[in-house]
Structures are given as C-alpha cells and as structure tokens.
Short mmCIF file of C-alpha atoms in Angstrom, two decimals:
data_model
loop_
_atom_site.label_atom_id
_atom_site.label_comp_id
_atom_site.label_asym_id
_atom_site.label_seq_id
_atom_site.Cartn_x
_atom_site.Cartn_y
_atom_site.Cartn_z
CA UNK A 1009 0.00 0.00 0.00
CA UNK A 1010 1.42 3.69 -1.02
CA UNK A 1011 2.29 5.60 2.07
CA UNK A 1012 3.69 9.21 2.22
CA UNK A 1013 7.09 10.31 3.64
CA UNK A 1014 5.01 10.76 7.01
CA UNK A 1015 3.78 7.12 7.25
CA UNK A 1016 0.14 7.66 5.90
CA UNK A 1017 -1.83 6.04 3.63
CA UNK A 1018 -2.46 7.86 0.46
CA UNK A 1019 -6.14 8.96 -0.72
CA UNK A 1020 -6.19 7.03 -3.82
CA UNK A 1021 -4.62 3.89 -1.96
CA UNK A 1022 -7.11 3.88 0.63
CA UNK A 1023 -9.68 4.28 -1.69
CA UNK A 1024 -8.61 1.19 -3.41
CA UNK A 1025 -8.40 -0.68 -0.58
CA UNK A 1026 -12.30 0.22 0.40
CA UNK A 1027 -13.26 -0.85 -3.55
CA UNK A 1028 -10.96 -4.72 -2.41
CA UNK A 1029 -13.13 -4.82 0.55
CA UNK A 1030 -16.08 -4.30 -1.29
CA UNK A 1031 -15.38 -6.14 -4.86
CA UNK A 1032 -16.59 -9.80 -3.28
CA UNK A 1033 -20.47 -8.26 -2.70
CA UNK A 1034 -20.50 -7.99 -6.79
CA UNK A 1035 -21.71 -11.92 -7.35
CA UNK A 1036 -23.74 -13.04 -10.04
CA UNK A 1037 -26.29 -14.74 -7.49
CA UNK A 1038 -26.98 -11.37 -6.22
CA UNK A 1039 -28.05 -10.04 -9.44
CA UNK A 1040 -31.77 -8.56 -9.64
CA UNK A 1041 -34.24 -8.57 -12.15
CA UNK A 1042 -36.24 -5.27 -11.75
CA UNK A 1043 -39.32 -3.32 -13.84
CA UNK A 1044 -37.41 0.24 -15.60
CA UNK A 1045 -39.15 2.08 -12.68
CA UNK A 1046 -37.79 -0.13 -10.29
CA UNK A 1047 -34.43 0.25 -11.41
CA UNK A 1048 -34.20 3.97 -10.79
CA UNK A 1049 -30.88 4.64 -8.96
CA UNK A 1050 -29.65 1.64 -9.69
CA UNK A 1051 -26.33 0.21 -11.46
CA UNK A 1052 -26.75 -1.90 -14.95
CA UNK A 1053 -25.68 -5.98 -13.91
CA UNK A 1054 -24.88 -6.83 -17.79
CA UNK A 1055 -24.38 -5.27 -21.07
CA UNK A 1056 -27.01 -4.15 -23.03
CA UNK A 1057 -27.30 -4.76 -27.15
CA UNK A 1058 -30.00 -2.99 -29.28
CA UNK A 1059 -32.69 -5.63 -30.23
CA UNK A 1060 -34.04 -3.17 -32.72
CA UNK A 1061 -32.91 -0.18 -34.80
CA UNK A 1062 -34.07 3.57 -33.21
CA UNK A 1063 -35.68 4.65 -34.71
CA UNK A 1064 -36.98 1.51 -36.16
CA UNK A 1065 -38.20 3.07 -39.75
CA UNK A 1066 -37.28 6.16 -41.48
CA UNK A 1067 -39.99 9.12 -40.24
CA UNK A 1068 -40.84 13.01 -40.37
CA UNK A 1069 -38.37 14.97 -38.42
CA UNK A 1070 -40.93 17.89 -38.96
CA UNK A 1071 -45.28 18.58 -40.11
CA UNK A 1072 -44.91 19.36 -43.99
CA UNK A 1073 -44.57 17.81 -47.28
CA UNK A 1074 -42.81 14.02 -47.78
CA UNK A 1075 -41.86 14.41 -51.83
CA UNK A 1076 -39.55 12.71 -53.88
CA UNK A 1077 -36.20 15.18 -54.16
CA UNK A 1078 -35.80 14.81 -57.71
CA UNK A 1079 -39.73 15.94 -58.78
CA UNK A 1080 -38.62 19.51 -57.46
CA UNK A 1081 -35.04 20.45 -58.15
CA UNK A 1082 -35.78 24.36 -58.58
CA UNK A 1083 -38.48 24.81 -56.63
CA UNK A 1084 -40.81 25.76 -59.27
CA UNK A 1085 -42.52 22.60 -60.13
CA UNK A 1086 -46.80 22.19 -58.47
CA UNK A 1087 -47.05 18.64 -56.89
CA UNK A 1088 -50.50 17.10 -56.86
CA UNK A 1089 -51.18 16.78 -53.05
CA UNK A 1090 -52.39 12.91 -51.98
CA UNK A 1091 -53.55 11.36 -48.83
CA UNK A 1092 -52.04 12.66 -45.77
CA UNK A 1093 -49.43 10.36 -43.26
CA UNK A 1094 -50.68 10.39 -39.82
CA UNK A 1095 -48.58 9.15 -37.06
CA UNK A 1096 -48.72 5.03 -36.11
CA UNK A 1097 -49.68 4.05 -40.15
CA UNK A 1098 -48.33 2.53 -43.22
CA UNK A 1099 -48.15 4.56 -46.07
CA UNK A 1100 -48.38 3.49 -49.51
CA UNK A 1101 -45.69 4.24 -51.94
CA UNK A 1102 -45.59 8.01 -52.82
CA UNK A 1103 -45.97 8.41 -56.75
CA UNK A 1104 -43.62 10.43 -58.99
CA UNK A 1105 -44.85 13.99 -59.00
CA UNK A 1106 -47.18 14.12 -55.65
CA UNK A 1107 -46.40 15.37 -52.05
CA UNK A 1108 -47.76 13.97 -49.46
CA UNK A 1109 -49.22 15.73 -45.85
CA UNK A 1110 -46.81 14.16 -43.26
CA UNK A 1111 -46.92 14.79 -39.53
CA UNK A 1112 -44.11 14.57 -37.17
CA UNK A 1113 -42.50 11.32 -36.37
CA UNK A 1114 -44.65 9.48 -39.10
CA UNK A 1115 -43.15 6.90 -41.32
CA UNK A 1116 -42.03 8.35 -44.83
CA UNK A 1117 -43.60 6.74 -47.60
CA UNK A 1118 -41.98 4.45 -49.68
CA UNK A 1119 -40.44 6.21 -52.68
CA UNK A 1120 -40.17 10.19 -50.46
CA UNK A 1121 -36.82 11.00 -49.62
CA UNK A 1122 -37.02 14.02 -48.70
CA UNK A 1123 -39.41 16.41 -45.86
CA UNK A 1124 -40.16 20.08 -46.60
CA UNK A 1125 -41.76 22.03 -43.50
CA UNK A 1126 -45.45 23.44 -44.24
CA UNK A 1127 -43.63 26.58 -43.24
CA UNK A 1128 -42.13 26.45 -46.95
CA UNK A 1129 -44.93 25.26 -48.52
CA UNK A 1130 -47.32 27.71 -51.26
CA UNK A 1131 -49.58 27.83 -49.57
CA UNK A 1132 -48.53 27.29 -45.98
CA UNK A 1133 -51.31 25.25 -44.71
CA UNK A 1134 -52.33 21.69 -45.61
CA UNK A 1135 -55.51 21.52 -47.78
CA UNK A 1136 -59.14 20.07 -46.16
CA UNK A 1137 -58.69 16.12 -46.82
CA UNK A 1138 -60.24 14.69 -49.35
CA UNK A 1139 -60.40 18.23 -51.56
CA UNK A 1140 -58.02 17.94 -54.47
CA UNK A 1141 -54.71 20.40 -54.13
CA UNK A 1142 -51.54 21.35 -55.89
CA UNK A 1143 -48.77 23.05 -53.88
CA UNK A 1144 -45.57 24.70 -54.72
CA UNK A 1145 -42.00 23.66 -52.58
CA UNK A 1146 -39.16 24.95 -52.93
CA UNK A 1147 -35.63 22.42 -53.73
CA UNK A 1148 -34.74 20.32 -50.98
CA UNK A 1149 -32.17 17.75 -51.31
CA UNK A 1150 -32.65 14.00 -50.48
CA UNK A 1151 -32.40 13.34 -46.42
CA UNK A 1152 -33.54 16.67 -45.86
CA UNK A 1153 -35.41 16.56 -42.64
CA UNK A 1154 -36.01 12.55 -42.56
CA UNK A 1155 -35.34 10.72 -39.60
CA UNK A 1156 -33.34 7.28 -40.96
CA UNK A 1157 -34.14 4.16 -39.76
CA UNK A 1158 -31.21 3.15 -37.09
CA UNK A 1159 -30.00 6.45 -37.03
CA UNK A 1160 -29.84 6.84 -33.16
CA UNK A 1161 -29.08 2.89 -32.81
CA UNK A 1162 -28.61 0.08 -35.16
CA UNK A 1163 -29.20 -3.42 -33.91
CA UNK A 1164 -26.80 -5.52 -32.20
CA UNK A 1165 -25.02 -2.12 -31.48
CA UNK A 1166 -23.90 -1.59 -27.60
CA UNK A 1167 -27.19 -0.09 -25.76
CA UNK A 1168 -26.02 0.66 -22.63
CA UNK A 1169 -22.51 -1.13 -20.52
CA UNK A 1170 -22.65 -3.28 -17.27
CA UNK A 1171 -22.09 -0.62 -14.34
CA UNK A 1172 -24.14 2.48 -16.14
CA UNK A 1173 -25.99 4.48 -13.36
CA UNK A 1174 -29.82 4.22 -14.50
CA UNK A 1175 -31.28 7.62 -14.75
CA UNK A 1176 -33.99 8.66 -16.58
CA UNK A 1177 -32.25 8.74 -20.39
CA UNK A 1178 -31.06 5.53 -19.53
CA UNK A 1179 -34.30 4.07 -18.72
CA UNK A 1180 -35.98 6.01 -21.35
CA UNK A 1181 -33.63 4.25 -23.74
CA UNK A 1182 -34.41 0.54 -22.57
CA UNK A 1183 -37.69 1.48 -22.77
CA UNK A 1184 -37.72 2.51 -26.33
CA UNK A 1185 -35.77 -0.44 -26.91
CA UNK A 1186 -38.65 -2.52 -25.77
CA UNK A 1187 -37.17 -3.74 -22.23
CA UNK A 1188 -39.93 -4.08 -19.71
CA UNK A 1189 -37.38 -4.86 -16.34
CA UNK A 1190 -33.50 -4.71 -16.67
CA UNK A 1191 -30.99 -6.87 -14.83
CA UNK A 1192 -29.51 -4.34 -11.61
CA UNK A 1193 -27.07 -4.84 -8.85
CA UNK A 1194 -28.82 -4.71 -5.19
CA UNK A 1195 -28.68 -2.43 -3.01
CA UNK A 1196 -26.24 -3.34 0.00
CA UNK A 1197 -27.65 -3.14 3.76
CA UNK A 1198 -25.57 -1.56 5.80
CA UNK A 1199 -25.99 -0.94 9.84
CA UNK A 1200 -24.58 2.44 10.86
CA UNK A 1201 -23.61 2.72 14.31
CA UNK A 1202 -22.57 5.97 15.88
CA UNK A 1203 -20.43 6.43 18.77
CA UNK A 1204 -19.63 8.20 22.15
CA UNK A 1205 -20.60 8.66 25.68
CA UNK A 1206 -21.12 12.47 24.79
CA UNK A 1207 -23.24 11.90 22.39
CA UNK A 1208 -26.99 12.57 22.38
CA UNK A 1209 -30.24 12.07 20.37
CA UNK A 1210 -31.47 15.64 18.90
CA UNK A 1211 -34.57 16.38 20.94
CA UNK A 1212 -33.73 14.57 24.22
CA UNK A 1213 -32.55 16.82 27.27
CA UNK A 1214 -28.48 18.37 26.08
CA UNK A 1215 -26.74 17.71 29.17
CA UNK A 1216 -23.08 19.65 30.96
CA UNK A 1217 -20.21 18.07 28.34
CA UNK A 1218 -22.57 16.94 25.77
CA UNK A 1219 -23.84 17.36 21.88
CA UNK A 1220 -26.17 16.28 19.91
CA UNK A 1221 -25.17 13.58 17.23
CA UNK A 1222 -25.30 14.98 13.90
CA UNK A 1223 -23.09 12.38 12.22
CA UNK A 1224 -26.11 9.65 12.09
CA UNK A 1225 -27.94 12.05 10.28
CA UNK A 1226 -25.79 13.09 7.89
CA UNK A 1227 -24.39 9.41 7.20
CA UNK A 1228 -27.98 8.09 6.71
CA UNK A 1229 -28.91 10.40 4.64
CA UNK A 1230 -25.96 10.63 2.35
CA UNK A 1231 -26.39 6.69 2.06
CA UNK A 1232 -30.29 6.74 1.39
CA UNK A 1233 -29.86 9.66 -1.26
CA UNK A 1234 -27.07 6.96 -2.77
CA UNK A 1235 -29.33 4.23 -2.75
CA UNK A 1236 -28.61 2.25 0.31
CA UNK A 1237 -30.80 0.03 2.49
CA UNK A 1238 -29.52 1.90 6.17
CA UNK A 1239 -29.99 0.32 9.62
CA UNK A 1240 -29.29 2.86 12.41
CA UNK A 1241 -28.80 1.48 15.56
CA UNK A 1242 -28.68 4.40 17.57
CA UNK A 1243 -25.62 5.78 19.92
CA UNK A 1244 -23.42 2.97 20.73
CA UNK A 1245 -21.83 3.54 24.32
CA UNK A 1246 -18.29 3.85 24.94
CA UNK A 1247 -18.01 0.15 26.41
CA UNK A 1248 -16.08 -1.96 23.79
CA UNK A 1249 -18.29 -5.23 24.80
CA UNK A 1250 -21.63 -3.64 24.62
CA UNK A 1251 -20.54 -2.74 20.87
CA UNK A 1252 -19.46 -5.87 19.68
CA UNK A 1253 -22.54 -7.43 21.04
CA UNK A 1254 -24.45 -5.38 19.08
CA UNK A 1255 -22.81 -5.72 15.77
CA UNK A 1256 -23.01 -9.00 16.08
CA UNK A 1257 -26.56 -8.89 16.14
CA UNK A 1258 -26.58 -7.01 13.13
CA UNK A 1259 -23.78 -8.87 11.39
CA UNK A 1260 -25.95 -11.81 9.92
CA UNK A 1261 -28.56 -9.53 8.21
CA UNK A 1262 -26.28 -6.88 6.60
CA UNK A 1263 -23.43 -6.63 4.00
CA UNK A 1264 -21.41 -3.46 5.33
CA UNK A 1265 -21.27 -1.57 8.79
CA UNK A 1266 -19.77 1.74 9.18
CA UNK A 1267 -19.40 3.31 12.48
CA UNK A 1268 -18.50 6.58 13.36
CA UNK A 1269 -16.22 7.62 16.37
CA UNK A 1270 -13.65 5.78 18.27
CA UNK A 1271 -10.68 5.05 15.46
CA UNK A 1272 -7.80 7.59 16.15
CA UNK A 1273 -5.26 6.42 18.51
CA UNK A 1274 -6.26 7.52 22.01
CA UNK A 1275 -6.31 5.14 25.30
CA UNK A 1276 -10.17 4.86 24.49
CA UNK A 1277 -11.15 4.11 21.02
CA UNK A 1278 -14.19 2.33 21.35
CA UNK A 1279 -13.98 1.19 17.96
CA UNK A 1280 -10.48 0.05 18.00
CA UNK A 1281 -11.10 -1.86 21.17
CA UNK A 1282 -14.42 -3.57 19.87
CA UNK A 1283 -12.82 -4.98 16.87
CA UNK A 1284 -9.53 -6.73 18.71
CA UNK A 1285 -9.58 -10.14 17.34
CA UNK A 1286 -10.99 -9.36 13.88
CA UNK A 1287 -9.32 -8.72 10.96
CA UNK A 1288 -10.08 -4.62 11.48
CA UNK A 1289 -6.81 -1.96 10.23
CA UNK A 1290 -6.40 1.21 11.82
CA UNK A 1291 -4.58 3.24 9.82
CA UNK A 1292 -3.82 7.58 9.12
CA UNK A 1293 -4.78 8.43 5.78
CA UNK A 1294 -3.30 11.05 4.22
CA UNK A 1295 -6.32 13.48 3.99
CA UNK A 1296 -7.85 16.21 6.35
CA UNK A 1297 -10.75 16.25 7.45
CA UNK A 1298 -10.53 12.40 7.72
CA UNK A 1299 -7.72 10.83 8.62
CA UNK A 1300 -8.04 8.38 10.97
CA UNK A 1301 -9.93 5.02 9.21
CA UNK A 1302 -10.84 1.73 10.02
CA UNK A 1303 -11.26 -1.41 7.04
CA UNK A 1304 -11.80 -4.78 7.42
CA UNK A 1305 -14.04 -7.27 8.65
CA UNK A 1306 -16.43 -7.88 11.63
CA UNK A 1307 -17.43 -11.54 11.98
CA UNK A 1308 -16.70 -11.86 7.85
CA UNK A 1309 -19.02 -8.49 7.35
CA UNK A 1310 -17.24 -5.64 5.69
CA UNK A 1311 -16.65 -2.65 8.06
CA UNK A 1312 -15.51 0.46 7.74
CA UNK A 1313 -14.50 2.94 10.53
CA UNK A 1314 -15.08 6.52 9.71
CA UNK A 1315 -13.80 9.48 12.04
CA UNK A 1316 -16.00 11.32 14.70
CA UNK A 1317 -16.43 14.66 13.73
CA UNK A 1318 -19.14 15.33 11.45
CA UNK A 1319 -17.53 16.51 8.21
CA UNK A 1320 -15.07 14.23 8.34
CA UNK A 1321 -17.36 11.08 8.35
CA UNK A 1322 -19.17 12.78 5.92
CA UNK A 1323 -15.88 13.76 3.60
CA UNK A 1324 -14.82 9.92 4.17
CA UNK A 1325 -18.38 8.90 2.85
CA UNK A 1326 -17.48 10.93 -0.37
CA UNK A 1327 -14.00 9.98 -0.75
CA UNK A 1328 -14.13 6.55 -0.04
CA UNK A 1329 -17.36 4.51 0.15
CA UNK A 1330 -19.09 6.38 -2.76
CA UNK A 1331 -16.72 6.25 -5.31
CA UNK A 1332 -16.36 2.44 -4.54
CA UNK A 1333 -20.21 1.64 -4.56
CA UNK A 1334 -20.32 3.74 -7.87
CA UNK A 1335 -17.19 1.62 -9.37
CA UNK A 1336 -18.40 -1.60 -8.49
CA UNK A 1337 -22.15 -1.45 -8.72
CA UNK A 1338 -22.72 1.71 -11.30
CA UNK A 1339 -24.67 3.35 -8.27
CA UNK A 1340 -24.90 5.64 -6.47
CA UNK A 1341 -23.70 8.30 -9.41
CA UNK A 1342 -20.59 9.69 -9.42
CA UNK A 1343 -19.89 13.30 -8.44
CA UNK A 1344 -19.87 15.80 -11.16
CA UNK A 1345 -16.13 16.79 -11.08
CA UNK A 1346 -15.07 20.16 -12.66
CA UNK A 1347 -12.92 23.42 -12.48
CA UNK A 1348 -13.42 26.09 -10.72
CA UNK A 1349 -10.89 29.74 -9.80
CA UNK A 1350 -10.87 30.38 -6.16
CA UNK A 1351 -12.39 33.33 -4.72
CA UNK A 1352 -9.97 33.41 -1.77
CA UNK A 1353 -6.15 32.15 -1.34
CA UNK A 1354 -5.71 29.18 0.76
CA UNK A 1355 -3.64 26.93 2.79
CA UNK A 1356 -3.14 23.50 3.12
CA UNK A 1357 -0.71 20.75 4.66
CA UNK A 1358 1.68 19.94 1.98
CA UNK A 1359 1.47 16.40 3.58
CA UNK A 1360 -1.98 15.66 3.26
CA UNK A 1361 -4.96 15.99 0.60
CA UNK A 1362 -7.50 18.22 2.15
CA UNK A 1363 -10.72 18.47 1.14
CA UNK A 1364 -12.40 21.68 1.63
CA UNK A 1365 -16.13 22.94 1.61
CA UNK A 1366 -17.34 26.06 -0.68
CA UNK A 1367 -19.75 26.98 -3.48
CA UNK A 1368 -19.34 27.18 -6.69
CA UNK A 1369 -20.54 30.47 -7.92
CA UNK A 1370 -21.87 32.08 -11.46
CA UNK A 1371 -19.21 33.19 -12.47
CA UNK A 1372 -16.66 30.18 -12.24
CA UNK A 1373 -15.13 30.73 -9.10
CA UNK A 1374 -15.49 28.88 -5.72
CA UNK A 1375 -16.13 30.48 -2.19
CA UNK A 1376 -14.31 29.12 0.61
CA UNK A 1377 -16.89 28.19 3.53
CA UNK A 1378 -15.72 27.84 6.81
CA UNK A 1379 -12.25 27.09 7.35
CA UNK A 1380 -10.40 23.53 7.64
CA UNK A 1381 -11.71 22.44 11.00
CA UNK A 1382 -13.79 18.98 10.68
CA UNK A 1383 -16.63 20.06 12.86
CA UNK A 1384 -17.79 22.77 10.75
CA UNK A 1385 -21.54 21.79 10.18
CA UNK A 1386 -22.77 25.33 9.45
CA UNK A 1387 -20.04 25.41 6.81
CA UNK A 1388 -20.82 22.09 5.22
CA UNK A 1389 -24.82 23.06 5.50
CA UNK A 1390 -24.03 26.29 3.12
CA UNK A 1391 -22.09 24.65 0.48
CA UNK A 1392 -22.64 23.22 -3.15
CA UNK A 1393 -18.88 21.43 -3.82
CA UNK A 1394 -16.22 19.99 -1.97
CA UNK A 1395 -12.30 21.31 -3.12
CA UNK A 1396 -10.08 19.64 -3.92
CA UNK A 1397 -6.19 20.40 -2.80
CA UNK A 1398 -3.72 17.64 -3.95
CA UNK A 1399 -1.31 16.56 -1.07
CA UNK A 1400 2.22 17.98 -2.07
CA UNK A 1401 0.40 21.80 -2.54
CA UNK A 1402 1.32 24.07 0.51
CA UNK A 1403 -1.05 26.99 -1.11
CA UNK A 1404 -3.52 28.16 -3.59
CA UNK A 1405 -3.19 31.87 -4.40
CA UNK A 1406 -7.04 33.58 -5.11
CA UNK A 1407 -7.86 32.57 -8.89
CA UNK A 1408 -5.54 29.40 -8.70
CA UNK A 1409 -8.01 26.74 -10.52
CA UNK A 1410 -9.28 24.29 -8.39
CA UNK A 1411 -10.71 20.35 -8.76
CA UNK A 1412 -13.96 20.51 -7.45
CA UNK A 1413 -16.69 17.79 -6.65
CA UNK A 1414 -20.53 19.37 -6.95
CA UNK A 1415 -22.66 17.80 -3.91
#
C-alpha cells in the first residue's frame, strides 16, 4: 500500500483498498431482475445490445410535405397533393410527381426522400382532406429533414454497458428499446452505528459536556440519497463489549457496517477496542478532514471505521465509500467533477490531501466556507462542492483553478 514520507496512507490507496473490501459483494447470485421504474438509482448488472434499430423506420423529423427530391429540383414545379401520413400508419408508396401531408414522427412513404416544413410550402397550410390540391415547394435535397431508420441505434449495437448508473435517459432508452425490467445490482444493507458517551439524540434533554449527534444524520442520509438500504442502531456507548454485542446482532442480516467515532489512537477508542480479534486496520490516511480510518471485517461483514467529527465522516463517505459503490455497482452516481478559480487564497498541509467545503458560484469561481476544521456543520450546510487540494500543494493563491466535486 502507497504511504507518504510521514507514514500515511495515500487517498487514492485507501480508496482502493475500500473498492478490495467491497469487490466480493458484486456476485452473479446477487443479481436482480427489476421493472425500468424499479431500477431507478440503480447500477446496470450486464451489457445491453439494441434488439431493434431507433428509430426503427425512417420518419418526419418535422409537419410538412414528404416528396420525392428529384420531382422539385428548382423549386418551381406544383405537386398534386395525396392522402395525408398520420402518425402510427403505413403509407403506400408516394408516386412520382405528388407530395404527401406528413406529420411529425410518421413513417415516410416508400419512394419520399425528402421532408419540406409546411412553413415552406405555397400555400402554408395543408388543404381540407379529401379536396383535391396542388402546392408549390421549394428544392430540398434527399435526407432533408427525414429521420433514418437506425439512425440513433442500429441493432446488435452496444445499448447501454454493465455498471451504467440508470437515470432517466437511460431508462428512457431501454424502454424505447422494448425492455420491460433490466438486470440491476442490489442495493447493500448496511448498519450504521454511531459512537460516544457524549453523544446525544437531537430532541432529548443536552446535558453539561454533551452534543447532539449529527453524524447519524448526515451518514444516513448521504447513504439513502445513494441508494442504500440503512440500519441505524442508535448511539453505541463507549463500552467496547456492549458494541461488539451489538454488531453481532446485526452482522448476519447486513453486508457493510460503518461506524462513526472511536478510530484515532487515544487510550479509548471504542472502535479500536471492539474490533480486537478481527481482521479490522487502523490506519492515518493522508487526507484532512478524515484521517483516521478503520477497514476490514467484523465476523466476515465488511466494516468500515469513519472518524468522529461530522464533516469528516461525511468527507470519508465521499472519498471513499461512494466512489467504490459507484465503481463496483454503477450506483450511487458519481460526483460531477469540474474546475473552478478560487475566490480566496488558501492553505493546506503539503502532507496531506484536504478536502475543503465552498460553493461554486456564477461566475466560475469557488467560495471558501468555513475554514479547515472537521466540525464545521454550518459550513458544510451552506455549500454546493467539496475542493479539492492535492497533497504535495502548501497553497492556492485567489484565482488558482481548483478540482472541485458538486454535492
């Protein structure tokens, strides 16, 4: 594993080390057949191939005139109007010298090659059916304004790749491809357990020494917005054996747990202490907020160990657990990762990659909010984008161009 000069794990080792920990939960027995609906959220389990060409038959890209290209090449020959082309039929062939009504998305007749809007058209309106018509287009050459059959997708072309994140367009696509239910990844089940003896429910009575536990909160709902089945457990005490008892509880019926609290390296780590005799790493990773980590395994369940301060579990969430989930199982969706100028200089521990909260304005550039401390809710609460600053890069001067991650 890559450490730096200090001793600490990189960020893009410990990330891989999160996506090993992970990789043996991708199985094909775990594979799900869901409706398109269903699917929403979810990470594609196979490769898709078109079944059918989109579109399937040449049609109208516009309401006007299907004609033959060659029967007007100056624009100054009258076509005999015929039977208009409403959407959803089959038209018969279109005869030398005639133009016929077509509507948009209708199939072109056999014989038209070509699609002149009724905007063009002398006169500009279609004529009463059945009342015989002449009409005067101007040149057009063939393809103009047709839709080809295959044009978006031929058959047996690549639809859609194992590990695609199903959005809408994606779904819309199966579904014009004539899929009814797609095969998905699950979700996983995870049991989040939060830690600490000063640690409190919101709403119950706030105590001398004691806060209110925001990190459950923020966890669970970063996981449910990513797609994840959560169990919370509630605050775990600071007693290693009451803790171990109750993930083992949980163990049997879930495929991760992540607990917050209780990693770094004082006399009582709850966390640490909990998981002596499993095959659990502590470990610095080169990052701040979120250094400390835990990975490995609780009674063969996957765990990982986040800090206790609240941005940091949550910056660990986003550095590590979501861009493993995304990697392996297509979901939750990556974060949209662009540039941005800062608004403000900064600093930053050459050392370490820190990770730092702000939002991403009109005009390009990114406001710093809050500074680098990890328990900087308020901050967190007011931003749009988490910075990036490299390890190795002491400071940014104000306009310096930034990697950014849009939340």
């Amino acid at each position: 594993m890559h450490r730096t000069q200090a001793g600490h794990v990189t960020v893009e080792a410990h990330r891989e080390s999160v996506r090993r920990l992970l990789s043996p939960l991708r199985t094909p027995d775990r594979v799900e057949r869901l409706p398109l609906l269903a699917a929403l959220g979810r990470g594609l389990a196979a490769d898709i191939v078109a079944p059918l060409d989109l579109p399937p038959f040449a049609n109208s890209q516009m309401d006007g005139y299907a004609i033959r290209s060659a029967d007007a090449p100056d624009g100054g020959t009258e076509l005999r109007v015929v039977a208009p082309v409403p959407a959803g039929t089959a038209p018969p062939e279109l005869a030398s010298g005639t133009a016929a009504p077509i509507m948009t998305g209708a199939m072109m007749p056999p014989g038209a090659d070509a699609v002149v809007p009724i905007e063009q058209a002398v006169p500009a309106a279609f004529p009463a059916p059945g009342v015989p018509a002449t009409v005067r287009l101007p040149a057009v050459a063939a393809g103009t304004f047709v839709r080809n059959a295959g044009s978006d997708i031929r058959t047996g072309e690549p639809a859609l790749g194992a590990g695609t994140f199903l959005g809408p367009g994606q779904l819309g696509l199966l579904a014009a491809l004539g899929f009814t239910d797609v095969p998905v990844y699950p979700a996983l089940r995870v049991v989040l357990v939060t830690t600490g003896d000063e640690v409190v429910e919101p709403g119950s009575p706030l105590g001398t020494g004691k806060i209110y536990d925001s990190n459950a909160t923020l966890l669970e709902s970063s996981m449910r917005q990513a797609g994840l089945h959560v169990t919370r457990t509630g605050i775990a005490t600071d007693r290693p054996g009451e803790l171990a008892a109750l993930l083992r509880r949980h163990a049997p019926d879930v495929d991760l747990i992540v607990t917050t609290g209780g990693v770094s390296k004082g006399a009582y780590e709850v966390v640490r202490q909990a998981m002596e005799g499993h095959d659990v790493d502590f470990l610095g990773v080169a990052m701040q907020p979120g250094g400390p980590q835990g990975i490995g395994t609780f009674d063969g369940v996957p765990v990982l160990g986040f800090p206790g301060n609240p941005v940091s579990c949550l910056v660990s969430f986003e550095m590590f657990l979501r861009p493993a989930l995304f990697d392996l199982f297509g979901s939750p969706a990556p974060r949209p990762a662009v540039r941005a100028r800062l608004a403000h200089s900064l600093e930053s521990p050459p050392g370490k990659h820190q990770v730092r909260r702000g939002t991403v304005l009109a005009d390009g550039t990114v406001r710093l909010e809050g500074g680098a401390g990890s328990h900087l809710v308020s901050a967190l609460a007011h931003s749009n984008a988490l910075i990036q600053v490299p390890e190795g890069i002491a400071a940014l001067a104000e306009g310096a161009e930034v990697e950014v991650w849009m939340l």
